[in-house]
Amino acid sequence: MNSWTAFSAISALVGVVSGHQQPLRDLHEQPETWLSKYGKQIDQPFSGPLAFSHIDYARCLEDESTAFDIAVLGMPFDTGTSYRPGARFGPYAIRSGSRRQRESRGYSLAWGNNPYEQGSKILDCGDVPVVPFDNALAMDQMEVAYSTLLARPLASDTSVWAQGAALAKDGRAHPRIISLGGDHTIVLPILRALNKVYGPVSVIHFDAHLDTWGDYPGTVTEQSRITHGTFFYIANEEGLVANSSIHAGIRCKLQGIDDIENDESVGFHFITSDDIDDHGVAAIIERIRKRVGDTPIYLSLDIDVIDPGLAPATGTPEAGGWTSREVKRIIRGLAGLNFVGADIVEVAPAYDHAEITGTVAADIVHDFLSMFISQGPPKPANLPGMWPREGL
């Protein structure tokens, strides 16, 4: 076959093949958009901006038009620690631990509700831009930030917390804030802010440690007195804490009985971690509720109340703590009390493994939301296929 014959044969074959090919689309047709083909650009559990549980996020401190009923607020402060630092990354870790949670899938069998579907506007207000070089300045920043959000009008026409307005000095309902620490020192500026609205408050304090000690050795200035182990002592000096407060989960080492006598003078009774074995969850709930009564209540939860085998990422771990399930059950039993705010502190993700502490903390924040909007402890459910719970 000469070259001309071969070229003619190949040309004929190309013509036959190309005659059967069809373009994928009309070259003049507009390409289909993502929205028309796939719908909204949803966030997967592992994607999207890092807001708590993928809820709406706003810079509430600068955008004064934002309204909410419950705010999630990060306080990335950790320069009041006495041992291991790192809780400034706590707000990040807790939000990261919440990524599998979302508004549309917030129903809990334990609570019998979805806190995002109870009529309250819940908003992630970002973090207080705390200066890490000056503790006195940081204390003021956190107090001003909390007071700023506390003064906002509610987003909803009516509050799910019926007693809120009656307990406030100005007779109006105020938003409530769940703070993400940060070390436990953040509670002092929070109590200072709350005092302007409610006066002295009872504190329910979940912790392995008392945090009512006086000055640490070597403190020579007023600011150096304020640490994550002394803030309640300072709060008592300033008249911020009511003499109806209580610790839960205590198991730390002490200097002696003098520490307990000092603790009582600050306004606290206490429940040890061992009490859960001797008395049980129901009795612990009853003791806490009886202690705080119908006063305005602030709940502060140090993640080290949970055993470090289950929540290792914290600055001052103590062996022999409660399980996350026990803590969650106690929290459910406290619903219906007059909570003015809550926090979870001392999550330091540098010491975590597989995000287990951040995940636990995020789940407890979800419990706080349900606790805020519930009128009382949830009743045992009897659902199809569920183990019958009559008499419980």
Coordinates of C-alpha atoms in Angstrom, one line a residue:
M1 CA 0.0 0.0 0.0
N2 CA 1.5 3.3 -1.0
S3 CA 1.5 6.4 1.2
W4 CA -1.4 8.0 -0.6
T5 CA -3.6 5.0 -0.3
A6 CA -2.8 4.6 3.5
F7 CA -3.6 8.3 4.1
S8 CA -7.0 8.0 2.3
A9 CA -7.9 4.9 4.4
I10 CA -7.1 6.6 7.7
S11 CA -9.0 9.8 6.7
A12 CA -12.1 7.7 5.8
L13 CA -11.9 5.9 9.2
V14 CA -11.6 9.1 11.2
G15 CA -14.7 10.5 9.3
V16 CA -16.7 7.4 10.2
V17 CA -15.8 7.6 14.0
S18 CA -16.3 11.3 14.3
G19 CA -19.7 11.0 12.6
H20 CA -20.9 8.9 15.6
Q21 CA -19.5 11.1 18.4
Q22 CA -21.9 13.5 20.2
P23 CA -20.7 16.5 22.3
L24 CA -21.4 16.3 26.0
R25 CA -23.5 19.5 25.8
D26 CA -24.4 22.2 23.4
L27 CA -21.4 24.4 23.2
H28 CA -23.7 27.4 23.6
E29 CA -25.6 26.0 26.6
Q30 CA -24.9 27.6 30.0
P31 CA -23.2 25.2 32.4
E32 CA -25.5 24.0 35.2
T33 CA -24.8 25.7 38.5
W34 CA -24.1 23.9 41.8
L35 CA -27.3 25.4 43.3
S36 CA -29.5 24.2 40.5
K37 CA -28.0 20.7 40.5
Y38 CA -27.1 20.0 44.1
G39 CA -28.9 22.6 46.2
K40 CA -27.5 24.5 49.1
Q41 CA -23.8 24.5 50.1
I42 CA -24.3 22.6 53.3
D43 CA -21.7 22.0 55.9
Q44 CA -20.6 18.4 56.5
P45 CA -19.7 17.4 60.0
F46 CA -16.1 17.7 59.0
S47 CA -16.3 21.0 57.0
G48 CA -17.5 24.5 57.2
P49 CA -16.7 27.5 59.5
L50 CA -16.0 26.5 63.1
A51 CA -19.1 27.6 64.9
F52 CA -20.5 25.6 67.8
S53 CA -22.7 22.8 66.3
H54 CA -22.8 24.7 63.0
I55 CA -25.2 27.3 64.4
D56 CA -25.3 30.9 63.3
Y57 CA -22.1 32.8 64.1
A58 CA -21.8 36.5 64.6
R59 CA -19.2 38.9 66.1
C60 CA -21.7 40.1 68.7
L61 CA -19.3 42.4 70.5
E62 CA -18.9 44.6 67.5
D63 CA -22.2 44.1 65.8
E64 CA -24.6 45.6 68.3
S65 CA -27.6 44.7 66.1
T66 CA -27.3 41.0 66.8
A67 CA -30.0 39.7 69.2
F68 CA -30.2 36.3 70.8
D69 CA -31.7 34.5 73.8
I70 CA -28.7 32.3 74.5
A71 CA -25.2 33.1 73.4
V72 CA -22.2 30.8 73.2
L73 CA -19.1 32.9 74.0
G74 CA -15.4 31.9 74.0
M75 CA -13.0 33.2 76.6
P76 CA -9.6 32.1 75.5
F77 CA -7.7 33.1 78.7
D78 CA -5.2 30.8 80.4
T79 CA -2.7 32.9 82.2
G80 CA -4.2 32.3 85.6
T81 CA -3.2 28.6 85.7
S82 CA -1.0 27.1 88.4
Y83 CA 0.2 24.0 86.6
R84 CA -0.3 23.2 82.9
P85 CA -1.4 26.0 80.5
G86 CA -3.1 25.6 77.2
A87 CA -6.8 26.3 78.0
R88 CA -6.7 29.4 75.7
F89 CA -7.3 26.8 73.0
G90 CA -10.4 25.4 74.9
P91 CA -13.0 27.4 72.9
Y92 CA -11.5 26.0 69.6
A93 CA -11.4 22.5 71.0
I94 CA -15.0 22.5 72.2
R95 CA -16.3 23.9 69.0
S96 CA -14.3 21.3 67.1
G97 CA -15.7 18.6 69.3
S98 CA -19.2 19.9 68.4
R99 CA -18.8 19.4 64.7
R100 CA -21.0 16.3 64.6
Q101 CA -23.8 18.2 66.4
R102 CA -26.2 20.4 64.5
E103 CA -29.6 22.2 65.0
S104 CA -31.5 19.8 62.7
R105 CA -30.2 16.8 64.7
G106 CA -30.3 18.1 68.2
Y107 CA -33.0 15.9 69.7
S108 CA -31.8 13.9 72.7
L109 CA -33.5 10.8 74.1
A110 CA -32.3 11.7 77.6
W111 CA -33.8 15.2 77.5
G112 CA -36.8 14.5 75.3
N113 CA -36.2 17.7 73.3
N114 CA -34.2 19.6 70.8
P115 CA -33.0 22.8 72.4
Y116 CA -32.8 24.5 69.0
E117 CA -36.6 23.9 68.4
Q118 CA -37.9 25.4 71.7
G119 CA -38.3 29.0 70.5
S120 CA -35.1 30.4 71.7
K121 CA -32.5 32.1 69.4
I122 CA -29.2 30.5 70.1
L123 CA -26.1 32.2 68.6
D124 CA -22.4 31.6 68.6
C125 CA -21.0 35.1 69.4
G126 CA -17.3 34.1 68.8
D127 CA -14.5 34.8 71.2
V128 CA -13.5 37.7 73.4
P129 CA -10.2 38.9 71.9
V130 CA -8.4 38.6 75.2
V131 CA -4.9 40.2 75.5
P132 CA -2.6 37.4 76.7
F133 CA 0.1 39.8 78.1
D134 CA -1.7 41.7 80.8
N135 CA -4.1 39.8 83.2
A136 CA -5.6 43.0 84.6
L137 CA -6.5 44.1 81.2
A138 CA -7.8 40.7 80.2
M139 CA -10.1 40.6 83.3
D140 CA -11.6 43.9 82.3
Q141 CA -12.0 42.8 78.7
M142 CA -13.9 39.7 79.7
E143 CA -16.1 41.6 82.2
V144 CA -17.0 44.3 79.6
A145 CA -17.7 41.6 76.9
Y146 CA -20.0 39.7 79.2
S147 CA -21.8 42.9 80.4
T148 CA -22.2 44.0 76.8
L149 CA -24.0 40.8 75.8
L150 CA -25.9 40.6 79.0
A151 CA -27.4 44.0 78.3
R152 CA -28.8 43.0 74.9
P153 CA -32.6 42.7 74.4
L154 CA -33.9 39.2 73.9
A155 CA -34.4 38.0 70.3
S156 CA -37.7 36.3 71.3
D157 CA -40.9 38.1 72.4
T158 CA -41.1 35.9 75.4
S159 CA -38.4 34.2 77.4
V160 CA -38.6 30.4 78.2
W161 CA -37.2 31.4 81.7
A162 CA -40.3 32.8 83.4
Q163 CA -38.4 34.0 86.5
G164 CA -35.7 35.8 84.8
A165 CA -37.2 39.3 84.8
A166 CA -38.3 38.9 88.4
L167 CA -34.8 38.1 89.6
A168 CA -33.1 40.9 87.7
K169 CA -32.6 44.3 89.4
D170 CA -34.0 46.2 86.5
G171 CA -37.1 43.9 86.2
R172 CA -36.5 42.8 82.6
A173 CA -35.4 39.5 81.1
H174 CA -31.8 39.3 80.0
P175 CA -30.0 36.9 77.6
R176 CA -28.1 34.0 79.1
I177 CA -24.5 33.1 78.1
I178 CA -22.7 29.8 78.0
S179 CA -19.0 30.6 78.2
L180 CA -16.2 28.4 76.8
G181 CA -13.0 28.7 78.7
G182 CA -10.3 29.3 79.2
D183 CA -9.0 28.6 82.6
H184 CA -11.3 28.9 85.6
T185 CA -10.2 32.5 86.4
I186 CA -12.7 33.6 83.8
V187 CA -15.5 33.1 86.3
L188 CA -14.4 36.2 88.3
P189 CA -15.1 38.8 85.6
I190 CA -18.3 36.8 84.7
L191 CA -19.5 37.1 88.4
R192 CA -18.7 40.8 88.4
A193 CA -20.8 41.3 85.3
L194 CA -23.7 39.2 86.6
N195 CA -23.7 41.0 89.9
K196 CA -24.7 44.2 88.2
V197 CA -27.8 42.5 87.0
Y198 CA -28.8 40.0 89.6
G199 CA -26.7 40.8 92.7
P200 CA -25.0 37.9 94.6
V201 CA -25.6 34.6 92.9
S202 CA -25.5 31.0 94.2
V203 CA -22.8 28.9 92.4
I204 CA -23.1 25.3 91.5
H205 CA -19.4 24.4 91.0
F206 CA -18.5 21.0 89.3
D207 CA -14.7 20.6 90.0
A208 CA -12.1 18.3 91.5
H209 CA -10.8 21.4 93.4
L210 CA -12.3 23.9 95.8
D211 CA -10.9 27.1 94.1
T212 CA -11.6 29.0 97.3
W213 CA -8.0 29.4 98.5
G214 CA -6.5 32.7 99.5
D215 CA -3.3 34.1 98.2
Y216 CA -0.7 31.7 96.7
P217 CA 2.8 32.0 98.2
G218 CA 4.8 34.7 96.4
T219 CA 1.8 36.9 95.4
V220 CA 2.9 40.5 96.1
T221 CA 0.4 42.5 94.0
E222 CA -3.4 42.6 94.0
Q223 CA -3.6 41.2 90.4
S224 CA -1.3 38.3 91.3
R225 CA -3.8 37.2 93.9
I226 CA -6.3 36.3 91.2
T227 CA -5.7 32.8 89.8
H228 CA -7.8 29.8 88.8
G229 CA -7.6 28.5 92.3
T230 CA -8.4 31.8 94.2
F231 CA -11.1 33.4 92.2
F232 CA -14.0 32.3 94.4
Y233 CA -12.2 33.7 97.5
I234 CA -11.8 37.1 95.7
A235 CA -15.5 36.9 94.5
N236 CA -16.5 36.4 98.2
E237 CA -14.5 39.4 99.2
E238 CA -16.3 41.4 96.6
G239 CA -19.8 40.2 97.6
L240 CA -20.5 38.4 94.4
V241 CA -21.3 34.9 95.8
A242 CA -24.3 34.0 97.9
N243 CA -23.9 31.9 101.0
S244 CA -25.9 29.1 99.3
S245 CA -23.3 27.7 96.9
I246 CA -22.0 24.2 96.5
H247 CA -19.2 22.2 95.0
A248 CA -19.7 18.8 93.3
G249 CA -17.0 16.2 92.6
I250 CA -14.3 17.4 95.0
R251 CA -11.3 15.1 95.5
C252 CA -8.2 17.3 95.5
K253 CA -5.4 17.2 98.0
L254 CA -5.6 19.8 100.8
Q255 CA -3.3 21.5 103.3
G256 CA -5.7 20.3 106.0
I257 CA -9.1 20.8 107.5
D258 CA -8.4 24.6 107.5
D259 CA -9.1 24.5 103.8
I260 CA -12.6 23.2 104.4
E261 CA -13.3 25.7 107.1
N262 CA -12.1 28.5 104.8
D263 CA -14.3 27.1 102.0
E264 CA -17.4 27.2 104.2
S265 CA -16.6 30.8 105.1
V266 CA -16.6 31.7 101.4
G267 CA -20.2 30.3 101.1
F268 CA -19.8 26.8 99.9
H269 CA -20.8 23.3 101.0
F270 CA -19.4 20.4 99.1
I271 CA -20.0 17.0 97.6
T272 CA -17.0 14.7 97.1
S273 CA -16.5 12.4 94.2
D274 CA -16.9 9.4 96.5
D275 CA -20.4 10.5 97.5
I276 CA -21.8 9.2 94.2
D277 CA -20.9 5.7 95.4
D278 CA -22.3 6.2 98.9
H279 CA -25.5 8.2 98.0
G280 CA -26.1 7.9 94.3
V281 CA -26.9 10.4 91.6
A282 CA -30.5 11.1 92.7
A283 CA -29.4 12.1 96.2
I284 CA -26.6 14.3 94.8
I285 CA -29.2 16.1 92.7
E286 CA -31.5 16.6 95.7
R287 CA -28.7 18.0 97.8
I288 CA -27.7 20.5 95.2
R289 CA -31.2 21.6 94.5
K290 CA -31.9 22.0 98.2
R291 CA -28.8 24.0 98.7
V292 CA -29.4 26.6 96.0
G293 CA -33.2 26.8 96.2
D294 CA -34.9 29.4 94.1
T295 CA -32.0 31.9 94.1
P296 CA -30.3 33.1 90.9
I297 CA -27.7 30.4 90.0
Y298 CA -24.5 30.3 88.0
L299 CA -23.2 26.9 87.0
S300 CA -19.5 26.5 86.5
L301 CA -18.1 23.2 85.3
D302 CA -14.4 22.4 85.3
I303 CA -13.8 19.5 82.9
D304 CA -11.5 18.0 85.5
V305 CA -14.6 16.9 87.5
I306 CA -14.6 14.1 85.0
D307 CA -12.0 11.3 85.5
P308 CA -8.8 12.0 83.5
G309 CA -9.2 8.6 81.9
L310 CA -12.3 10.0 80.1
A311 CA -11.2 13.6 79.8
P312 CA -7.4 13.9 79.9
A313 CA -7.0 17.3 78.3
T314 CA -6.9 19.6 81.3
G315 CA -4.3 21.5 83.3
T316 CA -4.7 20.0 86.8
P317 CA -5.9 16.4 86.4
E318 CA -7.0 14.4 89.5
A319 CA -7.6 10.7 89.6
G320 CA -10.9 9.2 90.7
G321 CA -13.3 11.5 89.0
W322 CA -16.9 11.0 87.9
T323 CA -17.8 9.6 84.5
S324 CA -19.2 11.8 81.8
R325 CA -22.5 9.9 82.0
E326 CA -22.8 10.6 85.7
V327 CA -22.1 14.3 85.2
K328 CA -24.7 14.5 82.4
R329 CA -27.3 12.8 84.6
I330 CA -26.7 15.2 87.4
I331 CA -27.0 18.2 85.0
R332 CA -30.4 16.8 83.8
G333 CA -31.6 16.7 87.3
L334 CA -30.9 20.4 87.8
A335 CA -33.1 21.6 85.0
G336 CA -35.8 24.1 86.1
L337 CA -33.5 26.0 88.5
N338 CA -33.0 29.7 88.0
F339 CA -29.8 29.6 85.9
V340 CA -28.4 33.0 85.0
G341 CA -25.5 31.6 83.1
A342 CA -23.0 28.7 82.8
D343 CA -19.5 27.8 81.6
I344 CA -17.2 24.9 80.9
V345 CA -13.6 25.6 81.5
E346 CA -10.1 24.1 81.7
V347 CA -10.2 22.2 78.4
A348 CA -6.6 22.2 77.2
P349 CA -6.4 20.3 73.9
A350 CA -2.7 19.9 73.8
Y351 CA -3.1 17.1 76.4
D352 CA -6.0 15.4 74.5
H353 CA -6.2 12.1 72.6
A354 CA -8.5 11.7 69.6
E355 CA -10.4 14.8 70.7
I356 CA -12.2 12.9 73.5
T357 CA -12.1 15.8 75.9
G358 CA -13.3 18.3 73.4
T359 CA -16.1 16.0 72.4
V360 CA -17.2 15.5 76.0
A361 CA -17.2 19.2 76.6
A362 CA -19.2 19.9 73.5
D363 CA -21.8 17.4 74.6
I364 CA -22.1 19.0 78.0
V365 CA -22.6 22.4 76.4
H366 CA -25.5 20.8 74.5
D367 CA -26.9 19.7 77.9
F368 CA -26.5 23.2 79.2
L369 CA -28.7 24.4 76.3
S370 CA -31.4 21.9 77.1
M371 CA -31.1 22.7 80.8
F372 CA -31.6 26.4 80.1
I373 CA -34.8 25.9 78.1
S374 CA -36.4 23.1 80.2
Q375 CA -38.9 23.8 83.0
G376 CA -37.8 20.9 85.1
P377 CA -35.9 17.6 84.9
P378 CA -37.0 15.4 82.0
K379 CA -39.4 12.7 82.7
P380 CA -38.5 9.1 81.8
A381 CA -39.7 8.3 78.3
N382 CA -41.6 5.2 77.3
L383 CA -41.0 5.0 73.5
P384 CA -41.7 2.2 71.1
G385 CA -39.0 -0.4 71.4
M386 CA -37.6 1.1 74.6
W387 CA -37.0 -0.8 77.8
P388 CA -40.1 0.1 80.0
R389 CA -39.3 2.6 82.7
E390 CA -42.5 2.6 84.8
G391 CA -41.8 3.6 88.4
L392 CA -38.4 5.3 87.6

